Amino acid sequence: MPGLYVYLWATPLYISETKFAVRSGEMAQGMGSAMTSVVSAGAGLVGLADGFAVRDFLQSRSALEALEGKTGYIKRMQLDVDDPLVRLDGDANRDKIFGYYSKMVKVQFNMLEQVVGVEAYAFTPEDAKVIADGVLSVSDEFADRLNERARDDALKLSEEQVKRAEQRVAEARRAVAEWRHKNVNIDPANNATMINQIIGQLESQLTEAKAQLLELNSLNRNNPRRQVIEERISALEVQIVDSRKRLAGVDDSVAAQIGDFEVLKSEQEFAEKNLIETQRSMEEARFNTLRQMRYVVMIASPNHSGGRRDIPTPFHLSAALSWPAWPVSF
């Protein structure tokens, strides 16, 4: 019966083969530099994980749906052929279509070479190549999704830290602005310097006035200028006392303002430095994700051989041997 099937009903199948690998910038760097065996082993494990991930994806229903969207796979395979073992009926349900896809698109992963091999069977060489190209395309998109997921996971924490740092800077700057508006004072430290300068000038004037008074007293205590100088001395002393109270009093003194302002200003400076550090960390995270980005490397392009595959093929032989267990059609 198997031989009769092969030579009477077997429909010729065409095959397009492709091989590719999933690599990352980190793996390429490891292969191109004298890295330690531990790092190389780590890169190898990453390659294994990515290779198995791509293989499992290509053997999934999601891959079939993606391939259908790109190539119209189902319509290409629903041809009117007599061969019951390779025919896909037009009323086939999802399960039968997926089972058919699993047998007509063979995916293997070579662990040693870390290479994914694909064999796409079809009824024409053109369709076989289109399907193999489609498999390669959906594999590339799958690698992009892996990159996007890894990038989102890696940057999520960094972006949240930057947002918190930006919020802290905004709050610190707002607190400084509100303090300045409330106290009508841009820089209390500068005010303190100005008051100290004023006190110095007043003390210099007081010293000069006292010297003048001493000179008048030595010459003539009844000099009419004596009262004027004494009044000036009293006024200068009052101004000096008031200025010192303003500088170092208890409540609204400049010294108290300096303390409050420095706390706010220090918080602002720390928040701004922290923001710079978190932004730098986020850029490093972005760089690391780029370095670890996966990409598909072509090993063997999908071929387009015009000749039909000889019959009996391994596909037909295995199918024929298991014929009694097969349904009439997929």
mmCIF file of C-alpha atoms in Angstrom:
data_model
loop_
_atom_site.group_PDB
_atom_site.id
_atom_site.type_symbol
_atom_site.label_atom_id
_atom_site.label_comp_id
_atom_site.label_asym_id
_atom_site.label_seq_id
_atom_site.Cartn_x
_atom_site.Cartn_y
_atom_site.Cartn_z
ATOM 1 C CA MET A 1 0.000 0.000 0.000
ATOM 2 C CA PRO A 2 2.739 2.585 0.783
ATOM 3 C CA GLY A 3 4.433 1.936 -2.544
ATOM 4 C CA LEU A 4 1.107 2.101 -4.395
ATOM 5 C CA TYR A 5 0.326 5.418 -2.727
ATOM 6 C CA VAL A 6 3.701 6.925 -3.543
ATOM 7 C CA TYR A 7 3.550 6.081 -7.235
ATOM 8 C CA LEU A 8 -0.172 6.632 -7.875
ATOM 9 C CA TRP A 9 -1.369 9.513 -5.664
ATOM 10 C CA ALA A 10 1.636 11.261 -4.147
ATOM 11 C CA THR A 11 1.691 14.918 -5.175
ATOM 12 C CA PRO A 12 5.150 16.360 -5.848
ATOM 13 C CA LEU A 13 6.283 18.803 -3.178
ATOM 14 C CA TYR A 14 8.846 21.533 -3.511
ATOM 15 C CA ILE A 15 11.047 22.642 -0.675
ATOM 16 C CA SER A 16 12.776 25.898 0.168
ATOM 17 C CA GLU A 17 15.379 25.820 2.905
ATOM 18 C CA THR A 18 16.810 28.635 4.969
ATOM 19 C CA LYS A 19 19.148 28.848 7.929
ATOM 20 C CA PHE A 20 19.647 31.763 10.270
ATOM 21 C CA ALA A 21 20.936 32.598 13.718
ATOM 22 C CA VAL A 22 19.779 35.001 16.395
ATOM 23 C CA ARG A 23 22.674 37.118 17.592
ATOM 24 C CA SER A 24 23.180 40.136 19.835
ATOM 25 C CA GLY A 25 25.739 42.929 19.913
ATOM 26 C CA GLU A 26 27.007 41.568 23.210
ATOM 27 C CA MET A 27 27.615 38.156 21.655
ATOM 28 C CA ALA A 28 29.424 39.712 18.696
ATOM 29 C CA GLN A 29 31.630 41.685 21.045
ATOM 30 C CA GLY A 30 32.381 38.526 23.013
ATOM 31 C CA MET A 31 33.418 36.667 19.880
ATOM 32 C CA GLY A 32 35.591 39.541 18.718
ATOM 33 C CA SER A 33 37.542 40.207 21.901
ATOM 34 C CA ALA A 34 39.550 38.282 24.464
ATOM 35 C CA MET A 35 36.816 37.867 27.050
ATOM 36 C CA THR A 36 36.836 35.475 29.928
ATOM 37 C CA SER A 37 35.404 31.983 29.592
ATOM 38 C CA VAL A 38 32.657 32.861 32.055
ATOM 39 C CA VAL A 39 31.429 35.757 29.927
ATOM 40 C CA SER A 40 31.692 33.661 26.769
ATOM 41 C CA ALA A 41 29.687 30.907 28.414
ATOM 42 C CA GLY A 42 27.092 33.473 29.432
ATOM 43 C CA ALA A 43 26.817 34.755 25.870
ATOM 44 C CA GLY A 44 26.464 31.155 24.676
ATOM 45 C CA LEU A 45 23.594 30.556 27.074
ATOM 46 C CA VAL A 46 21.898 33.691 25.784
ATOM 47 C CA GLY A 47 22.276 32.388 22.232
ATOM 48 C CA LEU A 48 20.787 29.035 23.222
ATOM 49 C CA ALA A 49 17.849 30.683 24.948
ATOM 50 C CA ASP A 50 17.160 32.940 21.966
ATOM 51 C CA GLY A 51 17.472 30.055 19.515
ATOM 52 C CA PHE A 52 15.042 27.878 21.449
ATOM 53 C CA ALA A 53 12.684 30.848 21.809
ATOM 54 C CA VAL A 54 12.613 31.412 18.038
ATOM 55 C CA ARG A 55 12.157 27.696 17.367
ATOM 56 C CA ASP A 56 9.276 27.451 19.827
ATOM 57 C CA PHE A 57 7.687 30.546 18.336
ATOM 58 C CA LEU A 58 7.889 29.187 14.779
ATOM 59 C CA GLN A 59 6.217 25.998 15.997
ATOM 60 C CA SER A 60 3.342 27.957 17.539
ATOM 61 C CA ARG A 61 -0.066 29.093 16.326
ATOM 62 C CA SER A 62 1.084 32.696 16.645
ATOM 63 C CA ALA A 63 3.718 32.069 13.983
ATOM 64 C CA LEU A 64 1.098 30.508 11.714
ATOM 65 C CA GLU A 65 -1.136 33.562 12.121
ATOM 66 C CA ALA A 66 1.770 35.899 11.379
ATOM 67 C CA LEU A 67 2.787 33.833 8.349
ATOM 68 C CA GLU A 68 -0.792 33.809 7.091
ATOM 69 C CA GLY A 69 -0.894 37.596 7.336
ATOM 70 C CA LYS A 70 2.307 37.952 5.334
ATOM 71 C CA THR A 71 2.003 35.221 2.705
ATOM 72 C CA GLY A 72 -1.610 34.041 2.600
ATOM 73 C CA TYR A 73 -0.267 30.652 3.609
ATOM 74 C CA ILE A 74 -3.596 28.841 3.876
ATOM 75 C CA LYS A 75 -4.791 29.857 0.419
ATOM 76 C CA ARG A 76 -1.468 28.839 -1.115
ATOM 77 C CA MET A 77 -1.783 25.354 0.377
ATOM 78 C CA GLN A 78 -5.499 24.819 -0.326
ATOM 79 C CA LEU A 79 -4.952 23.606 -3.876
ATOM 80 C CA ASP A 80 -7.096 20.986 -5.579
ATOM 81 C CA VAL A 81 -4.817 17.949 -5.370
ATOM 82 C CA ASP A 82 -5.694 14.245 -5.191
ATOM 83 C CA ASP A 83 -3.079 13.387 -2.597
ATOM 84 C CA PRO A 84 -4.983 12.929 0.702
ATOM 85 C CA LEU A 85 -1.816 13.190 2.783
ATOM 86 C CA VAL A 86 -0.773 16.656 1.633
ATOM 87 C CA ARG A 87 -4.175 18.123 0.807
ATOM 88 C CA LEU A 88 -5.602 20.949 2.931
ATOM 89 C CA ASP A 89 -9.353 21.110 2.481
ATOM 90 C CA GLY A 90 -11.093 24.448 2.250
ATOM 91 C CA ASP A 91 -13.288 23.680 5.270
ATOM 92 C CA ALA A 92 -10.390 22.673 7.534
ATOM 93 C CA ASN A 93 -10.725 24.080 11.054
ATOM 94 C CA ARG A 94 -7.986 25.859 12.985
ATOM 95 C CA ASP A 95 -6.657 22.713 14.621
ATOM 96 C CA LYS A 96 -6.329 20.878 11.314
ATOM 97 C CA ILE A 97 -4.686 23.903 9.693
ATOM 98 C CA PHE A 98 -2.170 24.139 12.507
ATOM 99 C CA GLY A 99 -1.420 20.416 12.316
ATOM 100 C CA TYR A 100 -0.905 20.788 8.576
ATOM 101 C CA TYR A 101 1.411 23.765 9.075
ATOM 102 C CA SER A 102 3.429 21.822 11.657
ATOM 103 C CA LYS A 103 4.103 19.062 9.121
ATOM 104 C CA MET A 104 4.738 21.296 6.107
ATOM 105 C CA VAL A 105 7.027 23.827 7.812
ATOM 106 C CA LYS A 106 9.829 21.987 9.585
ATOM 107 C CA VAL A 107 11.836 23.930 12.150
ATOM 108 C CA GLN A 108 14.982 22.656 13.863
ATOM 109 C CA PHE A 109 17.535 24.266 16.150
ATOM 110 C CA ASN A 110 21.170 23.149 16.143
ATOM 111 C CA MET A 111 22.403 23.666 19.706
ATOM 112 C CA LEU A 112 26.095 23.390 18.842
ATOM 113 C CA GLU A 113 26.016 25.866 15.971
ATOM 114 C CA GLN A 114 23.116 27.851 17.479
ATOM 115 C CA VAL A 115 21.499 27.958 14.056
ATOM 116 C CA VAL A 116 17.792 27.672 13.251
ATOM 117 C CA GLY A 117 16.984 25.622 10.150
ATOM 118 C CA VAL A 118 13.665 25.839 8.301
ATOM 119 C CA GLU A 119 12.284 23.626 5.532
ATOM 120 C CA ALA A 120 9.134 24.947 3.877
ATOM 121 C CA TYR A 121 7.149 22.536 1.677
ATOM 122 C CA ALA A 122 4.697 23.731 -0.981
ATOM 123 C CA PHE A 123 3.176 22.656 -4.278
ATOM 124 C CA THR A 124 5.228 25.122 -6.353
ATOM 125 C CA PRO A 125 8.830 26.261 -5.962
ATOM 126 C CA GLU A 126 7.650 29.872 -5.928
ATOM 127 C CA ASP A 127 5.261 29.248 -3.024
ATOM 128 C CA ALA A 128 7.914 27.316 -1.124
ATOM 129 C CA LYS A 129 10.296 30.266 -1.353
ATOM 130 C CA VAL A 130 7.574 32.777 -0.455
ATOM 131 C CA ILE A 131 6.734 30.741 2.644
ATOM 132 C CA ALA A 132 10.402 30.414 3.642
ATOM 133 C CA ASP A 133 10.856 34.157 3.181
ATOM 134 C CA GLY A 134 7.753 34.703 5.299
ATOM 135 C CA VAL A 135 9.121 32.477 8.060
ATOM 136 C CA LEU A 136 12.319 34.492 8.021
ATOM 137 C CA SER A 137 10.350 37.748 8.200
ATOM 138 C CA VAL A 138 8.175 36.680 11.144
ATOM 139 C CA SER A 139 11.326 35.443 12.915
ATOM 140 C CA ASP A 140 12.885 38.864 12.485
ATOM 141 C CA GLU A 141 9.754 40.513 13.880
ATOM 142 C CA PHE A 142 9.780 38.100 16.805
ATOM 143 C CA ALA A 143 13.380 39.133 17.576
ATOM 144 C CA ASP A 144 12.247 42.766 17.447
ATOM 145 C CA ARG A 145 9.508 42.020 19.977
ATOM 146 C CA LEU A 146 12.054 40.368 22.255
ATOM 147 C CA ASN A 147 14.176 43.516 21.968
ATOM 148 C CA GLU A 148 11.221 45.755 22.709
ATOM 149 C CA ARG A 149 10.218 43.731 25.752
ATOM 150 C CA ALA A 150 13.785 43.680 27.095
ATOM 151 C CA ARG A 151 14.152 47.402 26.446
ATOM 152 C CA ASP A 152 10.882 48.206 28.203
ATOM 153 C CA ASP A 153 11.827 46.078 31.210
ATOM 154 C CA ALA A 154 15.316 47.576 31.431
ATOM 155 C CA LEU A 155 14.235 51.198 30.998
ATOM 156 C CA LYS A 156 11.059 51.097 33.055
ATOM 157 C CA LEU A 157 12.857 51.419 36.399
ATOM 158 C CA SER A 158 15.280 54.052 35.070
ATOM 159 C CA GLU A 159 12.472 56.138 33.599
ATOM 160 C CA GLU A 160 10.530 55.982 36.861
ATOM 161 C CA GLN A 161 13.624 57.122 38.767
ATOM 162 C CA VAL A 162 14.130 60.021 36.358
ATOM 163 C CA LYS A 163 10.490 61.064 36.716
ATOM 164 C CA ARG A 164 10.778 61.040 40.510
ATOM 165 C CA ALA A 165 14.029 63.019 40.304
ATOM 166 C CA GLU A 166 12.436 65.567 37.964
ATOM 167 C CA GLN A 167 9.485 65.936 40.318
ATOM 168 C CA ARG A 168 11.837 66.450 43.255
ATOM 169 C CA VAL A 169 13.743 69.163 41.359
ATOM 170 C CA ALA A 170 10.493 70.908 40.443
ATOM 171 C CA GLU A 171 9.289 70.851 44.050
ATOM 172 C CA ALA A 172 12.642 72.139 45.350
ATOM 173 C CA ARG A 173 12.710 75.001 42.856
ATOM 174 C CA ARG A 174 9.125 75.874 43.656
ATOM 175 C CA ALA A 175 9.926 75.971 47.386
ATOM 176 C CA VAL A 176 12.854 78.353 46.763
ATOM 177 C CA ALA A 177 10.690 80.601 44.574
ATOM 178 C CA GLU A 178 7.891 80.698 47.157
ATOM 179 C CA TRP A 179 10.359 81.561 49.925
ATOM 180 C CA ARG A 180 11.810 84.437 47.888
ATOM 181 C CA HIS A 181 8.359 85.773 47.085
ATOM 182 C CA LYS A 182 7.232 85.554 50.703
ATOM 183 C CA ASN A 183 10.352 87.197 52.151
ATOM 184 C CA VAL A 184 10.896 89.634 49.263
ATOM 185 C CA ASN A 185 14.477 88.493 49.264
ATOM 186 C CA ILE A 186 16.392 86.987 46.370
ATOM 187 C CA ASP A 187 19.568 86.065 48.252
ATOM 188 C CA PRO A 188 19.725 86.451 52.062
ATOM 189 C CA ALA A 189 23.446 85.679 52.083
ATOM 190 C CA ASN A 190 24.053 88.628 49.789
ATOM 191 C CA ASN A 191 21.848 90.760 52.043
ATOM 192 C CA ALA A 192 23.946 89.728 55.033
ATOM 193 C CA THR A 193 27.083 90.834 53.201
ATOM 194 C CA MET A 194 25.504 94.197 52.410
ATOM 195 C CA ILE A 195 24.387 94.687 56.033
ATOM 196 C CA ASN A 196 27.880 93.850 57.282
ATOM 197 C CA GLN A 197 29.273 96.420 54.896
ATOM 198 C CA ILE A 198 26.759 98.994 56.168
ATOM 199 C CA ILE A 199 27.662 98.203 59.782
ATOM 200 C CA GLY A 200 31.323 98.650 58.912
ATOM 201 C CA GLN A 201 30.632 102.013 57.343
ATOM 202 C CA LEU A 202 28.526 103.114 60.335
ATOM 203 C CA GLU A 203 31.231 102.033 62.767
ATOM 204 C CA SER A 204 33.806 103.945 60.757
ATOM 205 C CA GLN A 205 31.604 107.044 60.848
ATOM 206 C CA LEU A 206 31.034 106.536 64.595
ATOM 207 C CA THR A 207 34.769 106.334 65.230
ATOM 208 C CA GLU A 208 35.295 109.515 63.244
ATOM 209 C CA ALA A 209 32.496 111.333 65.114
ATOM 210 C CA LYS A 210 33.868 110.291 68.497
ATOM 211 C CA ALA A 211 37.292 111.545 67.481
ATOM 212 C CA GLN A 212 35.780 114.894 66.505
ATOM 213 C CA LEU A 213 33.943 115.105 69.825
ATOM 214 C CA LEU A 214 37.120 114.305 71.730
ATOM 215 C CA GLU A 215 38.955 117.003 69.850
ATOM 216 C CA LEU A 216 36.225 119.585 70.575
ATOM 217 C CA ASN A 217 36.168 118.679 74.246
ATOM 218 C CA SER A 218 39.886 119.218 74.445
ATOM 219 C CA LEU A 219 39.605 122.662 72.859
ATOM 220 C CA ASN A 220 36.293 124.078 74.002
ATOM 221 C CA ARG A 221 33.512 122.164 75.716
ATOM 222 C CA ASN A 222 31.063 124.963 74.942
ATOM 223 C CA ASN A 223 31.530 124.730 71.204
ATOM 224 C CA PRO A 224 28.049 124.733 69.558
ATOM 225 C CA ARG A 225 29.136 121.888 67.266
ATOM 226 C CA ARG A 226 29.480 119.643 70.309
ATOM 227 C CA GLN A 227 25.729 118.962 70.551
ATOM 228 C CA VAL A 228 25.462 118.214 66.839
ATOM 229 C CA ILE A 229 28.281 115.685 67.015
ATOM 230 C CA GLU A 230 26.812 114.051 70.123
ATOM 231 C CA GLU A 231 23.443 113.683 68.377
ATOM 232 C CA ARG A 232 25.189 112.198 65.361
ATOM 233 C CA ILE A 233 27.031 109.733 67.602
ATOM 234 C CA SER A 234 23.749 108.666 69.227
ATOM 235 C CA ALA A 235 22.090 108.224 65.832
ATOM 236 C CA LEU A 236 24.997 106.169 64.530
ATOM 237 C CA GLU A 237 24.934 103.926 67.592
ATOM 238 C CA VAL A 238 21.182 103.349 67.161
ATOM 239 C CA GLN A 239 21.676 102.498 63.470
ATOM 240 C CA ILE A 240 24.454 100.064 64.322
ATOM 241 C CA VAL A 241 22.337 98.326 66.966
ATOM 242 C CA ASP A 242 19.371 98.105 64.593
ATOM 243 C CA SER A 243 21.548 96.746 61.790
ATOM 244 C CA ARG A 244 23.027 94.104 64.073
ATOM 245 C CA LYS A 245 19.550 93.079 65.226
ATOM 246 C CA ARG A 246 18.476 92.866 61.613
ATOM 247 C CA LEU A 247 21.506 90.732 60.863
ATOM 248 C CA ALA A 248 21.451 88.398 63.865
ATOM 249 C CA GLY A 249 18.146 88.828 65.650
ATOM 250 C CA VAL A 250 15.828 86.057 66.785
ATOM 251 C CA ASP A 251 12.776 86.107 64.505
ATOM 252 C CA ASP A 252 13.037 87.653 61.045
ATOM 253 C CA SER A 253 16.751 88.301 61.110
ATOM 254 C CA VAL A 254 18.889 87.785 58.036
ATOM 255 C CA ALA A 255 20.760 85.029 59.872
ATOM 256 C CA ALA A 256 17.505 83.120 60.433
ATOM 257 C CA GLN A 257 16.545 83.681 56.804
ATOM 258 C CA ILE A 258 19.921 82.397 55.681
ATOM 259 C CA GLY A 259 19.355 79.183 57.633
ATOM 260 C CA ASP A 260 15.924 78.603 56.130
ATOM 261 C CA PHE A 261 17.067 79.563 52.647
ATOM 262 C CA GLU A 262 20.187 77.378 52.753
ATOM 263 C CA VAL A 263 18.068 74.346 53.653
ATOM 264 C CA LEU A 264 15.854 74.971 50.633
ATOM 265 C CA LYS A 265 18.804 75.779 48.385
ATOM 266 C CA SER A 266 20.707 72.672 49.473
ATOM 267 C CA GLU A 267 17.675 70.522 48.715
ATOM 268 C CA GLN A 268 17.456 72.093 45.256
ATOM 269 C CA GLU A 269 21.148 71.501 44.516
ATOM 270 C CA PHE A 270 20.973 67.898 45.742
ATOM 271 C CA ALA A 271 17.838 67.251 43.690
ATOM 272 C CA GLU A 272 19.482 68.667 40.563
ATOM 273 C CA LYS A 273 22.611 66.529 41.053
ATOM 274 C CA ASN A 274 20.443 63.471 41.663
ATOM 275 C CA LEU A 275 18.540 64.205 38.453
ATOM 276 C CA ILE A 276 21.791 64.336 36.487
ATOM 277 C CA GLU A 277 22.862 60.984 37.951
ATOM 278 C CA THR A 278 19.538 59.291 37.207
ATOM 279 C CA GLN A 279 19.598 60.645 33.648
ATOM 280 C CA ARG A 280 23.115 59.280 33.221
ATOM 281 C CA SER A 281 21.986 55.907 34.569
ATOM 282 C CA MET A 282 19.089 55.857 32.119
ATOM 283 C CA GLU A 283 21.445 56.582 29.213
ATOM 284 C CA GLU A 284 23.669 53.718 30.358
ATOM 285 C CA ALA A 285 20.625 51.448 30.493
ATOM 286 C CA ARG A 286 19.715 52.501 26.947
ATOM 287 C CA PHE A 287 23.257 51.776 25.791
ATOM 288 C CA ASN A 288 23.171 48.345 27.414
ATOM 289 C CA THR A 289 19.873 47.482 25.736
ATOM 290 C CA LEU A 290 21.333 48.497 22.377
ATOM 291 C CA ARG A 291 24.390 46.360 23.044
ATOM 292 C CA GLN A 292 22.191 43.387 23.892
ATOM 293 C CA MET A 293 19.793 43.921 20.991
ATOM 294 C CA ARG A 294 18.981 40.728 19.107
ATOM 295 C CA TYR A 295 19.000 40.500 15.341
ATOM 296 C CA VAL A 296 18.586 37.757 12.770
ATOM 297 C CA VAL A 297 21.740 36.800 10.886
ATOM 298 C CA MET A 298 21.214 35.040 7.578
ATOM 299 C CA ILE A 299 23.226 31.851 7.188
ATOM 300 C CA ALA A 300 21.550 30.482 4.066
ATOM 301 C CA SER A 301 18.955 32.453 2.113
ATOM 302 C CA PRO A 302 15.698 30.757 1.099
ATOM 303 C CA ASN A 303 16.472 28.928 -2.121
ATOM 304 C CA HIS A 304 14.325 28.891 -5.223
ATOM 305 C CA SER A 305 15.115 25.702 -7.082
ATOM 306 C CA GLY A 306 12.988 25.188 -10.134
ATOM 307 C CA GLY A 307 13.094 21.394 -10.046
ATOM 308 C CA ARG A 308 10.611 19.243 -8.191
ATOM 309 C CA ARG A 309 11.676 17.153 -5.267
ATOM 310 C CA ASP A 310 12.167 13.515 -6.285
ATOM 311 C CA ILE A 311 9.438 11.062 -5.349
ATOM 312 C CA PRO A 312 9.358 9.160 -3.086
ATOM 313 C CA THR A 313 10.449 11.870 -0.664
ATOM 314 C CA PRO A 314 11.109 11.302 3.023
ATOM 315 C CA PHE A 315 7.961 13.297 3.654
ATOM 316 C CA HIS A 316 5.817 11.016 1.502
ATOM 317 C CA LEU A 317 7.408 7.834 2.778
ATOM 318 C CA SER A 318 6.818 8.710 6.411
ATOM 319 C CA ALA A 319 3.316 9.842 5.572
ATOM 320 C CA ALA A 320 2.541 6.698 3.644
ATOM 321 C CA LEU A 321 3.836 4.402 6.362
ATOM 322 C CA SER A 322 1.507 6.058 8.843
ATOM 323 C CA TRP A 323 -1.379 6.301 6.379
ATOM 324 C CA PRO A 324 -3.882 4.119 8.300
ATOM 325 C CA ALA A 325 -3.692 6.520 11.228
ATOM 326 C CA TRP A 326 -4.203 9.611 9.079
ATOM 327 C CA PRO A 327 -7.530 11.353 8.444
ATOM 328 C CA VAL A 328 -8.637 11.627 4.867
ATOM 329 C CA SER A 329 -7.565 15.274 4.706
ATOM 330 C CA PHE A 330 -6.240 18.071 6.921
#
